[in-house]
Amino acid sequence: PKSLDRHNFDLTALAACTPDDGAATLTAFTAGTVAKAVRFLPSTPHEWMVCGGGRHNPVLMQMLARALSVPVLPVEVRGWRGDALEAEAFAYLAARSVLGLPLSLPETTGVSAAMTGGVLSPAF
């Protein structure tokens, strides 16, 4: 799905919650959001590989497994580096974009034709 961080959310609605309730709400929201994103994929994954900090959260991993009804595993089971994978993926996409190569393909995202990443803005 997408890459987000704490700056993408307005937590005002959680102000009245206890810290435990707020954490539980945000964890359930995260798992539910991932589960809803499945409908936008060209096919349903038979397993999910998780990288980034969320894979260290056992409650999130359990909620994801329940919501997705398939195995949800940390990327380390494949020998990948879970703390570096997202940065490596963005670097790979940036290099392909600089070279004018497609970032999205019909076989991977369901787009009608191979697509590049848009327009690069020069540094100031």
CSV table of C-alpha atoms in Angstrom, one decimal:
chain,number,residue,atom,x,y,z
A,1,PRO,CA,0.0,0.0,0.0
A,2,LYS,CA,1.5,3.3,1.0
A,3,SER,CA,4.3,4.7,3.1
A,4,LEU,CA,3.1,7.0,5.9
A,5,ASP,CA,4.4,8.4,9.1
A,6,ARG,CA,3.0,10.2,12.1
A,7,HIS,CA,2.9,13.5,10.2
A,8,ASN,CA,0.2,12.1,7.9
A,9,PHE,CA,-2.4,11.8,10.7
A,10,ASP,CA,-4.5,14.2,12.7
A,11,LEU,CA,-4.7,12.7,16.2
A,12,THR,CA,-7.2,15.3,17.6
A,13,ALA,CA,-10.0,12.7,17.8
A,14,LEU,CA,-7.8,10.5,20.1
A,15,ALA,CA,-7.2,13.3,22.6
A,16,ALA,CA,-9.9,11.9,25.0
A,17,CYS,CA,-8.5,8.4,24.8
A,18,THR,CA,-6.2,6.8,27.3
A,19,PRO,CA,-2.7,6.1,25.8
A,20,ASP,CA,-3.6,2.3,25.7
A,21,ASP,CA,-6.9,3.0,23.9
A,22,GLY,CA,-5.3,5.4,21.5
A,23,ALA,CA,-2.5,2.9,20.6
A,24,ALA,CA,-5.1,0.1,20.2
A,25,THR,CA,-7.2,2.4,17.9
A,26,LEU,CA,-4.3,3.4,15.7
A,27,THR,CA,-3.1,-0.2,15.5
A,28,ALA,CA,-6.6,-1.4,14.4
A,29,PHE,CA,-6.9,1.5,12.0
A,30,THR,CA,-3.5,0.5,10.4
A,31,ALA,CA,-4.5,-3.2,10.0
A,32,GLY,CA,-7.9,-2.3,8.7
A,33,THR,CA,-6.5,0.2,6.1
A,34,VAL,CA,-4.1,-2.4,4.8
A,35,ALA,CA,-6.9,-5.0,4.5
A,36,LYS,CA,-9.1,-2.5,2.6
A,37,ALA,CA,-6.3,-1.8,0.2
A,38,VAL,CA,-6.4,-5.4,-1.1
A,39,ARG,CA,-9.3,-4.5,-3.4
A,40,PHE,CA,-7.1,-2.2,-5.4
A,41,LEU,CA,-4.6,-5.0,-6.1
A,42,PRO,CA,-4.7,-7.0,-9.4
A,43,SER,CA,-4.8,-10.2,-7.4
A,44,THR,CA,-5.0,-11.2,-3.7
A,45,PRO,CA,-1.7,-12.0,-2.1
A,46,HIS,CA,-1.3,-15.4,-0.6
A,47,GLU,CA,1.0,-14.0,2.1
A,48,TRP,CA,2.2,-10.5,3.2
A,49,MET,CA,5.8,-9.6,4.0
A,50,VAL,CA,6.2,-6.7,6.4
A,51,CYS,CA,9.1,-4.3,6.7
A,52,GLY,CA,9.7,-1.2,8.8
A,53,GLY,CA,9.0,-0.7,12.5
A,54,GLY,CA,5.5,-2.2,12.4
A,55,ARG,CA,6.9,-5.7,12.1
A,56,HIS,CA,8.2,-5.4,15.6
A,57,ASN,CA,4.7,-4.8,17.0
A,58,PRO,CA,3.2,-8.3,17.7
A,59,VAL,CA,-0.3,-6.9,18.1
A,60,LEU,CA,-0.2,-5.2,14.7
A,61,MET,CA,1.2,-8.4,13.1
A,62,GLN,CA,-1.7,-10.4,14.7
A,63,MET,CA,-4.3,-7.9,13.6
A,64,LEU,CA,-2.9,-7.9,10.1
A,65,ALA,CA,-3.0,-11.7,9.9
A,66,ARG,CA,-6.6,-11.7,11.2
A,67,ALA,CA,-7.7,-9.0,8.8
A,68,LEU,CA,-6.0,-10.5,5.7
A,69,SER,CA,-6.7,-14.2,6.5
A,70,VAL,CA,-3.3,-15.2,5.1
A,71,PRO,CA,0.2,-15.4,6.7
A,72,VAL,CA,1.8,-12.1,7.6
A,73,LEU,CA,5.5,-12.4,8.1
A,74,PRO,CA,8.5,-10.2,8.8
A,75,VAL,CA,10.7,-9.8,5.7
A,76,GLU,CA,13.6,-11.3,7.6
A,77,VAL,CA,12.2,-14.8,7.0
A,78,ARG,CA,13.2,-14.2,3.3
A,79,GLY,CA,16.7,-13.0,4.4
A,80,TRP,CA,15.8,-9.3,3.7
A,81,ARG,CA,16.8,-6.4,5.9
A,82,GLY,CA,13.5,-5.1,7.4
A,83,ASP,CA,14.9,-1.9,8.7
A,84,ALA,CA,16.5,-0.9,5.4
A,85,LEU,CA,14.1,-2.4,2.8
A,86,GLU,CA,11.8,0.7,2.5
A,87,ALA,CA,14.8,3.0,2.0
A,88,GLU,CA,16.3,0.6,-0.5
A,89,ALA,CA,13.0,0.4,-2.4
A,90,PHE,CA,12.8,4.2,-2.7
A,91,ALA,CA,16.4,4.4,-3.9
A,92,TYR,CA,15.6,1.8,-6.5
A,93,LEU,CA,12.5,3.7,-7.7
A,94,ALA,CA,14.5,7.0,-7.7
A,95,ALA,CA,17.2,5.4,-9.9
A,96,ARG,CA,14.6,4.0,-12.3
A,97,SER,CA,12.9,7.4,-12.4
A,98,VAL,CA,16.2,9.3,-13.2
A,99,LEU,CA,16.8,6.8,-16.0
A,100,GLY,CA,13.3,7.2,-17.4
A,101,LEU,CA,12.4,3.6,-16.8
A,102,PRO,CA,8.9,2.4,-15.8
A,103,LEU,CA,8.0,2.2,-12.1
A,104,SER,CA,4.6,0.6,-12.5
A,105,LEU,CA,3.9,-2.3,-14.9
A,106,PRO,CA,0.6,-4.1,-15.8
A,107,GLU,CA,1.9,-7.3,-14.2
A,108,THR,CA,2.6,-5.7,-10.9
A,109,THR,CA,0.1,-2.9,-10.3
A,110,GLY,CA,-2.6,-3.5,-13.0
A,111,VAL,CA,-1.9,-0.3,-14.9
A,112,SER,CA,-2.9,-0.4,-18.5
A,113,ALA,CA,0.7,0.3,-19.8
A,114,ALA,CA,4.1,0.6,-18.2
A,115,MET,CA,4.4,4.0,-16.5
A,116,THR,CA,7.2,6.2,-15.3
A,117,GLY,CA,7.2,8.1,-12.0
A,118,GLY,CA,6.2,11.5,-13.2
A,119,VAL,CA,8.3,14.6,-13.5
A,120,LEU,CA,11.5,15.1,-11.6
A,121,SER,CA,12.1,18.6,-10.2
A,122,PRO,CA,15.7,19.9,-10.3
A,123,ALA,CA,17.4,20.7,-7.0
A,124,PHE,CA,17.6,24.3,-6.0
